[in-house]
Short mmCIF file of C-alpha atoms in Angstrom, two decimals:
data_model
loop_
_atom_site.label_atom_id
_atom_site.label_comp_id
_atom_site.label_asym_id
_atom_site.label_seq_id
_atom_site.Cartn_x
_atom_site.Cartn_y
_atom_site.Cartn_z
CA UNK A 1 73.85 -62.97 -47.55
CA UNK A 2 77.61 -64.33 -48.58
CA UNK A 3 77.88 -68.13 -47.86
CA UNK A 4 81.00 -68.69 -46.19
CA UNK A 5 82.83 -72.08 -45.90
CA UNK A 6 82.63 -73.76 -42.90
CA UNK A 7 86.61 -74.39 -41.02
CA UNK A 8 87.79 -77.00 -42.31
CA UNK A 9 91.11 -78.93 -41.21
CA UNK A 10 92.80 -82.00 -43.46
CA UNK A 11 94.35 -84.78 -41.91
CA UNK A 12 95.50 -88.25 -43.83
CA UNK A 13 94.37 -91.42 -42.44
CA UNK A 14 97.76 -93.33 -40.68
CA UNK A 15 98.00 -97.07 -40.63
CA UNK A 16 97.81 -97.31 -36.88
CA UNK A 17 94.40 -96.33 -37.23
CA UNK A 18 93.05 -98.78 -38.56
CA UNK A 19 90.84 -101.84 -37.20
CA UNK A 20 90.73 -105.23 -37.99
CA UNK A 21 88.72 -104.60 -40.95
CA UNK A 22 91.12 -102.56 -42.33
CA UNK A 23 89.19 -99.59 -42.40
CA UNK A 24 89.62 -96.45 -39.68
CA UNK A 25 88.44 -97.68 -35.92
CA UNK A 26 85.47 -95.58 -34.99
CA UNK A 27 86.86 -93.95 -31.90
CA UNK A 28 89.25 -92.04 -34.58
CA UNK A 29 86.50 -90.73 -36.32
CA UNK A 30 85.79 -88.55 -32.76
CA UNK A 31 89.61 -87.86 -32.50
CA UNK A 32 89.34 -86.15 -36.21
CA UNK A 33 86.20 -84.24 -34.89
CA UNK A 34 88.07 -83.03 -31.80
CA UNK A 35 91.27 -81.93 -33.57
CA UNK A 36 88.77 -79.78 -35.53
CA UNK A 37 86.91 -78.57 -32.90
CA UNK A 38 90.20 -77.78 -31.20
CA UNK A 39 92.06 -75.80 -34.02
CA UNK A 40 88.48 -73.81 -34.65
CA UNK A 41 88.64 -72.49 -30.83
CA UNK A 42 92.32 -72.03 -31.04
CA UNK A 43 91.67 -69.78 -34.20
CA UNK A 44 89.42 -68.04 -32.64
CA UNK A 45 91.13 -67.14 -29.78
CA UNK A 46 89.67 -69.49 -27.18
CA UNK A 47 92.63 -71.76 -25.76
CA UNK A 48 94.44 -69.20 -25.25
CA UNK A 49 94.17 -65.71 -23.13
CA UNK A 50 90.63 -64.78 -22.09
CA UNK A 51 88.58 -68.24 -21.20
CA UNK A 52 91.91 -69.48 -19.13
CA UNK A 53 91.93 -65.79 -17.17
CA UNK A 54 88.20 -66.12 -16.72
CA UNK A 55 88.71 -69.40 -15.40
CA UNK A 56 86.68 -71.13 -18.00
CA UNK A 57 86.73 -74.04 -20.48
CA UNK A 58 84.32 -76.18 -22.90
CA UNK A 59 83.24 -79.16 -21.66
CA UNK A 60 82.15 -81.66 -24.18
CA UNK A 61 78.65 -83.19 -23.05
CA UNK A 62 77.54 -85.12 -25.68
CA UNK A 63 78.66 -86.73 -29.17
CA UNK A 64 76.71 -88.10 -32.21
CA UNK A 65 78.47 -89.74 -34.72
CA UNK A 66 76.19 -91.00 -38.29
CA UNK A 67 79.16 -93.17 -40.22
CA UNK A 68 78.67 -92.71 -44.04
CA UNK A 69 81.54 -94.39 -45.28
CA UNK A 70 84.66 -96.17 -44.24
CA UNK A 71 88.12 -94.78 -44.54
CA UNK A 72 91.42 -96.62 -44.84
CA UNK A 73 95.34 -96.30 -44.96
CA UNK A 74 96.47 -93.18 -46.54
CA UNK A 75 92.71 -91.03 -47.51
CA UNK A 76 93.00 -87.76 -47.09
CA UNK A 77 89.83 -86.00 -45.30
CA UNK A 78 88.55 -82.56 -44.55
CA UNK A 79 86.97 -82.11 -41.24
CA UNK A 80 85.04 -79.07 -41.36
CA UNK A 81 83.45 -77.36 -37.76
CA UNK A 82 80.74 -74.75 -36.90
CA UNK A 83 79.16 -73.62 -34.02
CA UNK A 84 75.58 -73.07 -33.07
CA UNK A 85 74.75 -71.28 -30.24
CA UNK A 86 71.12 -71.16 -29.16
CA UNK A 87 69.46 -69.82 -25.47
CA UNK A 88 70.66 -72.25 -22.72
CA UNK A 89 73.48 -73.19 -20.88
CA UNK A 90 74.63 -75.36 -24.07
CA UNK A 91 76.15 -75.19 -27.86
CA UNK A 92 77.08 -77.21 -30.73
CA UNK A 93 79.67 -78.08 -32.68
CA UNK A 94 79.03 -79.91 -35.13
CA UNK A 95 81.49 -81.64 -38.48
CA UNK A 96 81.49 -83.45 -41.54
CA UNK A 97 84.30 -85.75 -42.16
CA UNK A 98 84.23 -85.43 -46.21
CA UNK A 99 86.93 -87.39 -48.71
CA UNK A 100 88.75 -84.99 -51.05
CA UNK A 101 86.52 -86.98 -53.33
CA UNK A 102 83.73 -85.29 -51.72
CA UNK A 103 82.24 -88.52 -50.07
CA UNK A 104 80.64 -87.65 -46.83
CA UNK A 105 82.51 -90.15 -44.61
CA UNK A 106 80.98 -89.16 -41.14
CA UNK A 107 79.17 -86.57 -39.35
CA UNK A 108 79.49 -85.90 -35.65
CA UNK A 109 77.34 -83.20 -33.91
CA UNK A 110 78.52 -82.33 -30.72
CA UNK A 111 77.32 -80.55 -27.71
CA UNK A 112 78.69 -78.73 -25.47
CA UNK A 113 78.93 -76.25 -22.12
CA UNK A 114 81.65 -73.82 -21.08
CA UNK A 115 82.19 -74.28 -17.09
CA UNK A 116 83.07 -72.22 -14.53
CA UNK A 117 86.28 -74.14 -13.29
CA UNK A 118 85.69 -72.83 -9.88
CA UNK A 119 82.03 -73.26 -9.23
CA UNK A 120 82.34 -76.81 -11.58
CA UNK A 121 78.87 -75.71 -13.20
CA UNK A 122 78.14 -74.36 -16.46
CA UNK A 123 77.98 -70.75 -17.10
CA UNK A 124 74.20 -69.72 -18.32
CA UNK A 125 75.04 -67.86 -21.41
CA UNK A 126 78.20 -69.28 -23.38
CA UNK A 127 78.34 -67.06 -26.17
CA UNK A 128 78.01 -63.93 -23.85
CA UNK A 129 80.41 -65.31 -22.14
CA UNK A 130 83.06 -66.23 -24.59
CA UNK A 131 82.80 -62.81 -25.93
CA UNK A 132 83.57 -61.11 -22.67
CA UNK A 133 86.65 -63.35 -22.62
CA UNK A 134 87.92 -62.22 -26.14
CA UNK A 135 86.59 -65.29 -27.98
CA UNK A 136 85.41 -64.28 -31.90
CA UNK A 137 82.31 -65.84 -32.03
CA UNK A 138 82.40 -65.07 -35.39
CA UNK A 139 85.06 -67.23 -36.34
CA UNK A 140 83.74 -70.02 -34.38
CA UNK A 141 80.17 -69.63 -36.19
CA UNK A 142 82.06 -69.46 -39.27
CA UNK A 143 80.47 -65.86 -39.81
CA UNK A 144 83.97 -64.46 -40.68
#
């Protein structure tokens, strides 16, 4: 079996996120993990096309967030995302904030649901169902 890298996105760390400390304010650490999450779906098709037609959209219904190490002014970081789908009406995403240095600055695992925007009730099989709607699931598993 190949490993693959997981997605990853950079961003670099702006002043105005900062707290009094100095270092990043941990509500930005879940902003970096949802920009990730974000550009993952987007690359895999999701925001765009089939899940809007179908009248669906993922729902976040949960966030974890372990802090490793603290960031300040001007770090770069790689925010990497992969999906786990399992049986249920729920997923995961989950990331790992890492330093170009390679320091592990955060991890954030994630779950989530894909409602029907109609009914306002998750569907029973997400996966399934993003597939039907176009979505690469392999992309978003980070199996291509």
């Amino acid at each position: 079996m190949i490993e693959r890298e997981p997605f990853r996105v950079r961003i670099k760390v702006r002043h105005y996120e900062l707290d009094t400390l100095g270092h990043v304010n941990h509500a930005v650490y879940h902003s970096y993990g949802e920009v990730a999450r974000l550009e993952l779906v987007e690359k895999a098709g999701g925001l765009a096309g089939g899940l809007a037609a179908a009248r669906q959209a993922a729902v976040l219904l949960e966030s974890h967030i372990v802090f490793r190490r603290e960031l300040r002014a001007g770090d770069e970081v790689d925010v990497s995302c992969v999906t786990k789908f399992g049986g249920g009406k729920t997923f995961r995403m989950d990331s790992t904030i890492t330093k170009t240095d390679g320091t592990v600055a955060a991890e954030i695992t994630c779950t989530l649901g894909l409602m029907d925007l109609e009914r306002r009730k998750l569907v029973d099989d997400p996966k399934a169902a993003m597939e039907r709607a176009g979505v690469d699931v392999a992309v978003l598993c980070g199996e291509a």
